[in-house]
GROMACS .gro file of C-alpha atoms in nm:
model
  468
    1UNK     CA    1   8.522   7.645   5.281
    2UNK     CA    2   8.327   8.015   5.509
    3UNK     CA    3   8.098   7.777   5.670
    4UNK     CA    4   8.387   7.557   5.859
    5UNK     CA    5   8.506   7.944   5.894
    6UNK     CA    6   8.207   8.054   6.034
    7UNK     CA    7   8.157   7.800   6.254
    8UNK     CA    8   8.546   7.858   6.397
    9UNK     CA    9   8.487   8.166   6.464
   10UNK     CA   10   8.140   8.113   6.692
   11UNK     CA   11   8.410   7.825   6.854
   12UNK     CA   12   8.662   8.040   6.972
   13UNK     CA   13   8.384   8.351   7.038
   14UNK     CA   14   8.213   8.094   7.280
   15UNK     CA   15   8.507   7.984   7.416
   16UNK     CA   16   8.621   8.350   7.525
   17UNK     CA   17   8.258   8.374   7.654
   18UNK     CA   18   8.278   8.046   7.859
   19UNK     CA   19   8.517   8.123   8.106
   20UNK     CA   20   8.863   7.879   8.248
   21UNK     CA   21   8.661   7.580   8.348
   22UNK     CA   22   8.481   7.611   8.077
   23UNK     CA   23   8.161   7.649   8.157
   24UNK     CA   24   7.931   7.872   8.032
   25UNK     CA   25   7.854   8.213   8.184
   26UNK     CA   26   7.516   8.283   8.420
   27UNK     CA   27   7.170   8.327   8.197
   28UNK     CA   28   7.095   8.668   8.474
   29UNK     CA   29   7.428   8.820   8.518
   30UNK     CA   30   7.353   9.199   8.480
   31UNK     CA   31   7.385   9.289   8.143
   32UNK     CA   32   7.181   9.038   8.026
   33UNK     CA   33   6.899   9.096   8.268
   34UNK     CA   34   6.910   9.485   8.227
   35UNK     CA   35   6.885   9.440   7.828
   36UNK     CA   36   6.606   9.146   7.795
   37UNK     CA   37   6.451   9.306   8.189
   38UNK     CA   38   6.075   9.423   8.160
   39UNK     CA   39   6.007   9.786   8.309
   40UNK     CA   40   5.968   9.574   8.673
   41UNK     CA   41   6.287   9.481   8.677
   42UNK     CA   42   6.491   9.810   8.596
   43UNK     CA   43   6.308   9.917   8.843
   44UNK     CA   44   6.414   9.643   9.092
   45UNK     CA   45   6.770   9.869   8.992
   46UNK     CA   46   6.668  10.176   9.195
   47UNK     CA   47   6.357  10.012   9.407
   48UNK     CA   48   6.475   9.719   9.520
   49UNK     CA   49   6.203   9.447   9.536
   50UNK     CA   50   5.969   9.567   9.312
   51UNK     CA   51   6.081   9.324   9.040
   52UNK     CA   52   6.030   9.005   9.360
   53UNK     CA   53   5.733   9.187   9.552
   54UNK     CA   54   5.541   9.250   9.171
   55UNK     CA   55   5.580   8.861   9.102
   56UNK     CA   56   5.463   8.727   9.412
   57UNK     CA   57   5.824   8.648   9.596
   58UNK     CA   58   5.760   8.872   9.914
   59UNK     CA   59   6.017   8.799  10.184
   60UNK     CA   60   6.217   8.835   9.959
   61UNK     CA   61   6.161   9.151   9.776
   62UNK     CA   62   6.090   9.311  10.131
   63UNK     CA   63   6.396   9.166  10.260
   64UNK     CA   64   6.597   9.362   9.943
   65UNK     CA   65   6.383   9.681   9.999
   66UNK     CA   66   6.422   9.717  10.331
   67UNK     CA   67   6.847   9.669  10.315
   68UNK     CA   68   6.769   9.959  10.030
   69UNK     CA   69   6.658  10.157  10.338
   70UNK     CA   70   6.802  10.125  10.596
   71UNK     CA   71   7.164  10.143  10.360
   72UNK     CA   72   6.973  10.489  10.242
   73UNK     CA   73   6.889  10.610  10.591
   74UNK     CA   74   7.263  10.515  10.773
   75UNK     CA   75   7.421  10.753  10.497
   76UNK     CA   76   7.185  11.080  10.504
   77UNK     CA   77   7.244  11.025  10.839
   78UNK     CA   78   7.580  11.004  10.893
   79UNK     CA   79   7.724  10.824  10.584
   80UNK     CA   80   7.753  11.124  10.355
   81UNK     CA   81   7.815  11.364  10.665
   82UNK     CA   82   8.231  11.249  10.644
   83UNK     CA   83   8.113  11.143  10.290
   84UNK     CA   84   8.119  11.500  10.213
   85UNK     CA   85   8.463  11.577  10.502
   86UNK     CA   86   8.621  11.275  10.288
   87UNK     CA   87   8.784  11.521  10.072
   88UNK     CA   88   8.924  11.676  10.300
   89UNK     CA   89   8.919  11.522  10.635
   90UNK     CA   90   8.806  11.824  10.823
   91UNK     CA   91   8.879  12.140  10.870
   92UNK     CA   92   8.712  12.267  11.199
   93UNK     CA   93   8.937  12.304  11.455
   94UNK     CA   94   8.879  12.323  11.886
   95UNK     CA   95   8.747  12.649  11.969
   96UNK     CA   96   8.710  12.826  12.286
   97UNK     CA   97   8.422  13.087  12.375
   98UNK     CA   98   8.258  13.223  12.618
   99UNK     CA   99   7.925  13.089  12.791
  100UNK     CA  100   7.769  13.245  13.114
  101UNK     CA  101   8.082  13.380  13.218
  102UNK     CA  102   8.286  13.073  13.142
  103UNK     CA  103   8.506  12.921  12.871
  104UNK     CA  104   8.358  12.611  12.710
  105UNK     CA  105   8.608  12.418  12.472
  106UNK     CA  106   8.431  12.294  12.137
  107UNK     CA  107   8.534  12.047  11.971
  108UNK     CA  108   8.679  12.003  11.587
  109UNK     CA  109   8.711  11.780  11.305
  110UNK     CA  110   8.868  11.490  11.406
  111UNK     CA  111   9.029  11.316  11.074
  112UNK     CA  112   9.107  10.991  11.177
  113UNK     CA  113   8.763  10.958  11.305
  114UNK     CA  114   8.642  11.160  10.936
  115UNK     CA  115   8.911  10.857  10.742
  116UNK     CA  116   8.757  10.545  10.897
  117UNK     CA  117   8.420  10.689  10.905
  118UNK     CA  118   8.433  10.835  10.562
  119UNK     CA  119   8.584  10.462  10.488
  120UNK     CA  120   8.375  10.222  10.614
  121UNK     CA  121   8.093  10.490  10.392
  122UNK     CA  122   8.217  10.384  10.007
  123UNK     CA  123   8.226  10.039  10.106
  124UNK     CA  124   7.888  10.115  10.232
  125UNK     CA  125   7.816  10.249   9.918
  126UNK     CA  126   7.990   9.898   9.720
  127UNK     CA  127   7.738   9.775   9.914
  128UNK     CA  128   7.420   9.924   9.837
  129UNK     CA  129   7.586   9.875   9.443
  130UNK     CA  130   7.610   9.499   9.486
  131UNK     CA  131   7.273   9.465   9.636
  132UNK     CA  132   7.092   9.654   9.313
  133UNK     CA  133   7.291   9.452   9.093
  134UNK     CA  134   7.129   9.114   9.289
  135UNK     CA  135   6.800   9.330   9.295
  136UNK     CA  136   6.823   9.319   9.001
  137UNK     CA  137   6.906   8.995   8.897
  138UNK     CA  138   6.688   8.822   9.075
  139UNK     CA  139   6.350   9.045   8.935
  140UNK     CA  140   6.496   8.916   8.614
  141UNK     CA  141   6.488   8.568   8.705
  142UNK     CA  142   6.183   8.587   8.871
  143UNK     CA  143   6.045   8.708   8.536
  144UNK     CA  144   6.226   8.449   8.321
  145UNK     CA  145   6.091   8.208   8.521
  146UNK     CA  146   5.673   8.268   8.481
  147UNK     CA  147   5.773   8.325   8.123
  148UNK     CA  148   5.846   7.955   8.089
  149UNK     CA  149   5.484   7.877   8.280
  150UNK     CA  150   5.692   7.849   8.616
  151UNK     CA  151   5.662   7.974   8.941
  152UNK     CA  152   5.932   8.184   9.068
  153UNK     CA  153   6.173   8.057   9.439
  154UNK     CA  154   6.019   8.040   9.787
  155UNK     CA  155   6.230   8.152  10.006
  156UNK     CA  156   6.209   7.821  10.185
  157UNK     CA  157   6.372   7.720   9.828
  158UNK     CA  158   6.658   7.978   9.818
  159UNK     CA  159   6.762   7.904  10.167
  160UNK     CA  160   6.740   7.500  10.122
  161UNK     CA  161   6.965   7.582   9.786
  162UNK     CA  162   7.177   7.734  10.042
  163UNK     CA  163   7.208   7.417  10.175
  164UNK     CA  164   7.290   7.243   9.760
  165UNK     CA  165   7.315   7.354   9.435
  166UNK     CA  166   7.416   7.691   9.659
  167UNK     CA  167   7.656   7.543   9.887
  168UNK     CA  168   7.967   7.736   9.850
  169UNK     CA  169   7.780   8.053   9.831
  170UNK     CA  170   7.611   7.934  10.205
  171UNK     CA  171   7.968   7.851  10.347
  172UNK     CA  172   8.101   8.127  10.242
  173UNK     CA  173   7.927   8.407  10.320
  174UNK     CA  174   8.051   8.424  10.678
  175UNK     CA  175   8.427   8.392  10.593
  176UNK     CA  176   8.384   8.648  10.318
  177UNK     CA  177   8.211   8.894  10.566
  178UNK     CA  178   8.416   8.852  10.804
  179UNK     CA  179   8.765   8.890  10.592
  180UNK     CA  180   8.619   9.217  10.415
  181UNK     CA  181   8.552   9.381  10.818
  182UNK     CA  182   8.811   9.198  11.034
  183UNK     CA  183   9.071   9.217  10.689
  184UNK     CA  184   9.032   9.449  10.391
  185UNK     CA  185   8.846   9.743  10.547
  186UNK     CA  186   9.109   9.806  10.749
  187UNK     CA  187   9.418   9.724  10.473
  188UNK     CA  188   9.264  10.039  10.323
  189UNK     CA  189   9.262  10.270  10.604
  190UNK     CA  190   9.574  10.204  10.654
  191UNK     CA  191   9.630  10.234  10.324
  192UNK     CA  192   9.539  10.580  10.300
  193UNK     CA  193   9.691  10.662  10.589
  194UNK     CA  194  10.025  10.697  10.346
  195UNK     CA  195   9.877  10.979  10.085
  196UNK     CA  196   9.822  11.174  10.483
  197UNK     CA  197  10.000  11.379  10.709
  198UNK     CA  198   9.925  11.234  10.982
  199UNK     CA  199  10.266  11.223  11.160
  200UNK     CA  200  10.331  11.380  11.558
  201UNK     CA  201  10.282  11.714  11.477
  202UNK     CA  202   9.911  11.695  11.331
  203UNK     CA  203   9.745  11.412  11.595
  204UNK     CA  204   9.346  11.539  11.564
  205UNK     CA  205   9.398  11.717  11.216
  206UNK     CA  206   9.530  11.618  10.891
  207UNK     CA  207   9.469  11.642  10.524
  208UNK     CA  208   9.575  11.436  10.189
  209UNK     CA  209   9.980  11.532  10.081
  210UNK     CA  210   9.918  11.289   9.801
  211UNK     CA  211  10.264  11.077   9.723
  212UNK     CA  212  10.493  11.305   9.920
  213UNK     CA  213  10.517  11.052  10.176
  214UNK     CA  214  10.700  10.829   9.937
  215UNK     CA  215  10.891  11.030   9.831
  216UNK     CA  216  11.015  11.158  10.191
  217UNK     CA  217  11.069  10.720  10.255
  218UNK     CA  218  11.248  10.624   9.928
  219UNK     CA  219  11.434  11.054   9.897
  220UNK     CA  220  11.712  11.142  10.050
  221UNK     CA  221  11.607  11.413  10.246
  222UNK     CA  222  11.720  11.357  10.542
  223UNK     CA  223  11.507  11.291  10.827
  224UNK     CA  224  11.370  10.942  11.069
  225UNK     CA  225  11.349  10.833  10.775
  226UNK     CA  226  11.467  10.848  10.459
  227UNK     CA  227  11.656  10.582  10.159
  228UNK     CA  228  11.952  10.550  10.272
  229UNK     CA  229  11.815  10.334  10.619
  230UNK     CA  230  11.526  10.179  10.411
  231UNK     CA  231  11.706  10.048  10.230
  232UNK     CA  232  11.949   9.924  10.437
  233UNK     CA  233  11.667   9.846  10.730
  234UNK     CA  234  11.558   9.598  10.425
  235UNK     CA  235  11.822   9.450  10.329
  236UNK     CA  236  11.886   9.281  10.689
  237UNK     CA  237  11.535   9.254  10.662
  238UNK     CA  238  11.586   9.008  10.412
  239UNK     CA  239  11.903   8.885  10.449
  240UNK     CA  240  11.792   8.728  10.757
  241UNK     CA  241  11.460   8.601  10.628
  242UNK     CA  242  11.704   8.412  10.438
  243UNK     CA  243  11.850   8.271  10.713
  244UNK     CA  244  11.609   8.221  10.957
  245UNK     CA  245  11.403   8.012  10.677
  246UNK     CA  246  11.646   7.836  10.509
  247UNK     CA  247  11.877   7.727  10.769
  248UNK     CA  248  11.634   7.609  11.041
  249UNK     CA  249  11.485   7.433  10.716
  250UNK     CA  250  11.804   7.283  10.619
  251UNK     CA  251  11.926   7.212  10.975
  252UNK     CA  252  11.539   7.095  11.092
  253UNK     CA  253  11.565   6.887  10.801
  254UNK     CA  254  11.918   6.703  10.906
  255UNK     CA  255  11.777   6.635  11.187
  256UNK     CA  256  11.514   6.553  11.123
  257UNK     CA  257  11.735   6.230  10.906
  258UNK     CA  258  11.874   6.128  11.200
  259UNK     CA  259  11.621   6.048  11.403
  260UNK     CA  260  11.463   5.815  11.157
  261UNK     CA  261  11.759   5.661  11.076
  262UNK     CA  262  11.735   5.247  11.142
  263UNK     CA  263  12.029   5.271  11.388
  264UNK     CA  264  11.870   5.530  11.641
  265UNK     CA  265  11.663   5.435  11.952
  266UNK     CA  266  11.460   5.574  12.161
  267UNK     CA  267  11.279   5.790  11.860
  268UNK     CA  268  10.986   5.901  12.061
  269UNK     CA  269  11.258   6.102  12.328
  270UNK     CA  270  11.499   6.271  12.102
  271UNK     CA  271  11.082   6.392  11.962
  272UNK     CA  272  10.951   6.516  12.270
  273UNK     CA  273  11.303   6.672  12.386
  274UNK     CA  274  11.227   6.913  12.089
  275UNK     CA  275  10.925   6.969  12.153
  276UNK     CA  276  10.951   7.089  12.509
  277UNK     CA  277  11.130   7.417  12.330
  278UNK     CA  278  10.814   7.471  12.145
  279UNK     CA  279  10.626   7.409  12.473
  280UNK     CA  280  10.773   7.701  12.602
  281UNK     CA  281  10.662   8.083  12.552
  282UNK     CA  282  10.916   8.271  12.347
  283UNK     CA  283  10.837   8.538  12.555
  284UNK     CA  284  10.939   8.384  12.848
  285UNK     CA  285  11.255   8.247  12.629
  286UNK     CA  286  11.375   8.506  12.422
  287UNK     CA  287  11.368   8.746  12.725
  288UNK     CA  288  11.597   8.537  12.956
  289UNK     CA  289  11.853   8.562  12.698
  290UNK     CA  290  11.862   8.861  12.665
  291UNK     CA  291  11.950   8.908  13.058
  292UNK     CA  292  12.185   8.569  12.990
  293UNK     CA  293  12.406   8.773  12.675
  294UNK     CA  294  12.448   9.122  12.841
  295UNK     CA  295  12.744   9.247  12.897
  296UNK     CA  296  12.790   9.091  13.291
  297UNK     CA  297  12.515   8.844  13.236
  298UNK     CA  298  12.505   8.464  13.255
  299UNK     CA  299  12.740   8.385  12.947
  300UNK     CA  300  13.000   8.625  12.997
  301UNK     CA  301  13.050   8.599  13.337
  302UNK     CA  302  13.049   8.169  13.230
  303UNK     CA  303  13.287   8.184  12.952
  304UNK     CA  304  13.491   8.447  13.150
  305UNK     CA  305  13.485   8.190  13.393
  306UNK     CA  306  13.654   7.837  13.168
  307UNK     CA  307  13.901   8.133  13.091
  308UNK     CA  308  13.833   8.064  12.760
  309UNK     CA  309  13.756   8.494  12.739
  310UNK     CA  310  13.984   8.763  12.842
  311UNK     CA  311  13.626   9.033  12.864
  312UNK     CA  312  13.312   9.037  12.797
  313UNK     CA  313  13.179   9.006  12.473
  314UNK     CA  314  12.927   9.219  12.303
  315UNK     CA  315  12.612   9.009  12.181
  316UNK     CA  316  12.338   9.238  12.187
  317UNK     CA  317  12.604   9.597  12.139
  318UNK     CA  318  12.792   9.566  11.793
  319UNK     CA  319  12.613   9.532  11.493
  320UNK     CA  320  12.754   9.181  11.349
  321UNK     CA  321  12.716   9.011  11.675
  322UNK     CA  322  12.401   9.099  11.734
  323UNK     CA  323  12.269   9.028  11.397
  324UNK     CA  324  12.409   8.634  11.476
  325UNK     CA  325  12.297   8.616  11.745
  326UNK     CA  326  11.936   8.651  11.679
  327UNK     CA  327  11.989   8.445  11.385
  328UNK     CA  328  12.176   8.165  11.602
  329UNK     CA  329  11.901   8.189  11.871
  330UNK     CA  330  11.623   8.196  11.632
  331UNK     CA  331  11.761   7.815  11.516
  332UNK     CA  332  11.695   7.681  11.923
  333UNK     CA  333  11.359   7.827  11.850
  334UNK     CA  334  11.268   7.726  11.458
  335UNK     CA  335  11.423   7.442  11.475
  336UNK     CA  336  11.174   7.214  11.650
  337UNK     CA  337  10.902   7.316  11.448
  338UNK     CA  338  11.113   7.175  11.106
  339UNK     CA  339  11.192   6.885  11.283
  340UNK     CA  340  10.790   6.816  11.353
  341UNK     CA  341  10.689   6.911  10.942
  342UNK     CA  342  11.000   6.729  10.792
  343UNK     CA  343  10.953   6.423  11.017
  344UNK     CA  344  10.601   6.358  10.925
  345UNK     CA  345  10.688   6.405  10.531
  346UNK     CA  346  11.006   6.162  10.566
  347UNK     CA  347  10.728   5.858  10.743
  348UNK     CA  348  10.573   5.913  10.378
  349UNK     CA  349  10.752   5.940  10.116
  350UNK     CA  350  10.690   5.647   9.867
  351UNK     CA  351  10.957   5.335   9.956
  352UNK     CA  352  10.917   5.224   9.589
  353UNK     CA  353  11.115   5.544   9.483
  354UNK     CA  354  11.426   5.499   9.716
  355UNK     CA  355  11.363   5.041   9.618
  356UNK     CA  356  11.389   5.221   9.232
  357UNK     CA  357  11.725   5.441   9.311
  358UNK     CA  358  11.890   5.138   9.552
  359UNK     CA  359  11.795   4.853   9.219
  360UNK     CA  360  12.011   5.150   9.005
  361UNK     CA  361  12.296   5.134   9.209
  362UNK     CA  362  12.232   5.504   9.378
  363UNK     CA  363  12.426   5.529   9.714
  364UNK     CA  364  12.300   5.751  10.026
  365UNK     CA  365  12.390   6.081   9.911
  366UNK     CA  366  12.212   6.022   9.582
  367UNK     CA  367  11.878   5.846   9.748
  368UNK     CA  368  11.902   6.228   9.921
  369UNK     CA  369  11.943   6.449   9.609
  370UNK     CA  370  11.747   6.264   9.360
  371UNK     CA  371  11.467   6.139   9.602
  372UNK     CA  372  11.468   6.234   9.985
  373UNK     CA  373  11.550   6.625   9.918
  374UNK     CA  374  11.276   6.647   9.567
  375UNK     CA  375  10.990   6.549   9.758
  376UNK     CA  376  11.073   6.736  10.108
  377UNK     CA  377  11.037   7.067   9.870
  378UNK     CA  378  10.758   6.941   9.645
  379UNK     CA  379  10.562   6.894  10.012
  380UNK     CA  380  10.719   7.190  10.166
  381UNK     CA  381  10.713   7.484   9.906
  382UNK     CA  382  10.417   7.647  10.044
  383UNK     CA  383  10.517   7.577  10.384
  384UNK     CA  384  10.852   7.748  10.366
  385UNK     CA  385  10.702   8.073  10.112
  386UNK     CA  386  10.448   8.107  10.473
  387UNK     CA  387  10.799   8.047  10.659
  388UNK     CA  388  10.970   8.323  10.523
  389UNK     CA  389  10.677   8.504  10.467
  390UNK     CA  390  10.682   8.458  10.893
  391UNK     CA  391  11.029   8.546  10.978
  392UNK     CA  392  10.986   8.960  10.740
  393UNK     CA  393  10.761   8.995  11.015
  394UNK     CA  394  10.885   8.751  11.293
  395UNK     CA  395  10.825   9.075  11.586
  396UNK     CA  396  10.871   8.833  11.863
  397UNK     CA  397  11.215   8.807  11.806
  398UNK     CA  398  11.392   9.083  11.765
  399UNK     CA  399  11.177   9.307  11.975
  400UNK     CA  400  11.223   9.101  12.286
  401UNK     CA  401  11.560   8.955  12.202
  402UNK     CA  402  11.781   9.286  12.090
  403UNK     CA  403  11.479   9.498  12.051
  404UNK     CA  404  11.633   9.695  11.752
  405UNK     CA  405  11.959   9.788  11.861
  406UNK     CA  406  12.259   9.877  11.846
  407UNK     CA  407  12.108  10.169  11.754
  408UNK     CA  408  12.322  10.483  11.561
  409UNK     CA  409  12.286  10.797  11.771
  410UNK     CA  410  12.040  11.004  11.609
  411UNK     CA  411  11.875  10.730  11.388
  412UNK     CA  412  11.494  10.626  11.395
  413UNK     CA  413  11.614  10.195  11.320
  414UNK     CA  414  11.864  10.004  11.498
  415UNK     CA  415  12.128   9.804  11.303
  416UNK     CA  416  11.939   9.454  11.426
  417UNK     CA  417  11.572   9.685  11.288
  418UNK     CA  418  11.349   9.474  11.049
  419UNK     CA  419  11.082   9.654  10.870
  420UNK     CA  420  10.807   9.546  11.061
  421UNK     CA  421  10.998   9.660  11.428
  422UNK     CA  422  11.081  10.032  11.185
  423UNK     CA  423  10.726  10.074  11.176
  424UNK     CA  424  10.593   9.993  11.518
  425UNK     CA  425  10.902  10.231  11.654
  426UNK     CA  426  10.775  10.489  11.343
  427UNK     CA  427  10.421  10.421  11.464
  428UNK     CA  428  10.361  10.365  11.849
  429UNK     CA  429  10.653  10.506  12.000
  430UNK     CA  430  10.663  10.904  11.719
  431UNK     CA  431  10.337  10.845  11.642
  432UNK     CA  432  10.441  10.910  11.246
  433UNK     CA  433  10.156  10.687  11.103
  434UNK     CA  434  10.176  10.816  10.791
  435UNK     CA  435  10.569  10.718  10.722
  436UNK     CA  436  10.472  10.310  10.877
  437UNK     CA  437  10.185  10.331  10.637
  438UNK     CA  438  10.412  10.337  10.389
  439UNK     CA  439  10.657  10.148  10.521
  440UNK     CA  440  10.357   9.852  10.585
  441UNK     CA  441  10.287   9.880  10.209
  442UNK     CA  442  10.637   9.839  10.060
  443UNK     CA  443  10.698   9.537  10.277
  444UNK     CA  444  10.359   9.348  10.177
  445UNK     CA  445  10.496   9.471   9.814
  446UNK     CA  446  10.817   9.303   9.874
  447UNK     CA  447  10.664   9.026  10.001
  448UNK     CA  448  10.389   8.981   9.729
  449UNK     CA  449  10.625   8.953   9.458
  450UNK     CA  450  10.884   8.715   9.634
  451UNK     CA  451  10.606   8.461   9.722
  452UNK     CA  452  10.429   8.499   9.382
  453UNK     CA  453  10.759   8.492   9.259
  454UNK     CA  454  10.902   8.224   9.416
  455UNK     CA  455  10.526   7.960   9.431
  456UNK     CA  456  10.462   7.995   9.051
  457UNK     CA  457  10.896   7.893   8.904
  458UNK     CA  458  10.758   7.616   9.203
  459UNK     CA  459  10.666   7.244   9.127
  460UNK     CA  460  10.388   7.289   9.363
  461UNK     CA  461  10.205   7.543   9.146
  462UNK     CA  462  10.381   7.370   8.820
  463UNK     CA  463  10.266   7.028   8.895
  464UNK     CA  464   9.997   6.996   9.135
  465UNK     CA  465   9.874   6.668   8.951
  466UNK     CA  466  10.225   6.511   9.256
  467UNK     CA  467  10.483   6.355   9.245
  468UNK     CA  468  10.692   6.223   9.083
   0.00000   0.00000   0.00000
């Protein structure tokens, strides 16, 4: 009994050490390399490539050593300076001194540059730590190979492995590098701004202020940004995203089902008609609609000439009218995309599902509710989530059509402003980059929570094997 219990305990510990796919952890991981490595292997953590050079892996050892030297030189030359100033974001102001009877301006610190290069230097430090780990593990791998009577891999063998058993490393290196440089680094820079005093009054020199900006956005202190205004814009953003997503989806789905009916002739013609609206740039069509919906625009004049209205309708000047207007016009823009998506799905619904439903005596509505609709939702749930996210950040439709108007007197956000257009106004128009960064973070949190909860509760996530 004791032996069986001990064996069961070993199996549990083994499962814990293995990853979620049931694979054993690498025998060359950092902890094992440091514990079992010899002196040369351990020194490779501080002098990159030392273990490789000692074991005749000259090219790999020199590559590690050159990387360390270049990074250290950068940190000594520039990175260390910016890292040192990162705690204060600069204190030296621009000064004016007299040289040979002439006044000369001497530039002071620029907090934006210090923050940017400081964040970059932090990433360079993380890269140095990563390379140190790789150097240690590579040296230990060579040590183990020699201990087993084998020859360590040459640089040619390592390069060939990047297209064979380690193809995932070779293929993902450039995309990962691009994500770090063009997505993660700017994101960290933007998030950092939320904790500074970078606004219209502090455009050159600013400092860290902690969570003060979050208190401004979520507090009731008044000013351009406050909790009442934030939650008002957030509520309208979610309402807009909901209607812009699901009205487009359901109306586009019904239009696609009508076109796909066996009795409808000229299917290619109807699809082409809807596709034409996609071909017209939104920039052009939305600005044209903006002009037509003005108080003296073409739509009001046309309705007055027909005798349908006695005075101009406030399409864009009244808050309720403007909100309904942007939702309706977005249908004209978004429905063709949904039709294209659903048309392809309807043509691929398994026919045996409809045959089974007809044998069971299901009418058209029951077939729609129990076969067509579940299948479409199963396939399009990820698309709906990304569409909802896109509508939360739908800058074009709101900014080009209404510009966020109407705007109450003294308010920094209009009645049709989304979080993204409000953020644009705060940063580009008013230079309040710190508050804009806070709103950007809050938008990300809302989208992340909604997207993750929706996706994890969907059939696409729970039933990855297929639709039944």
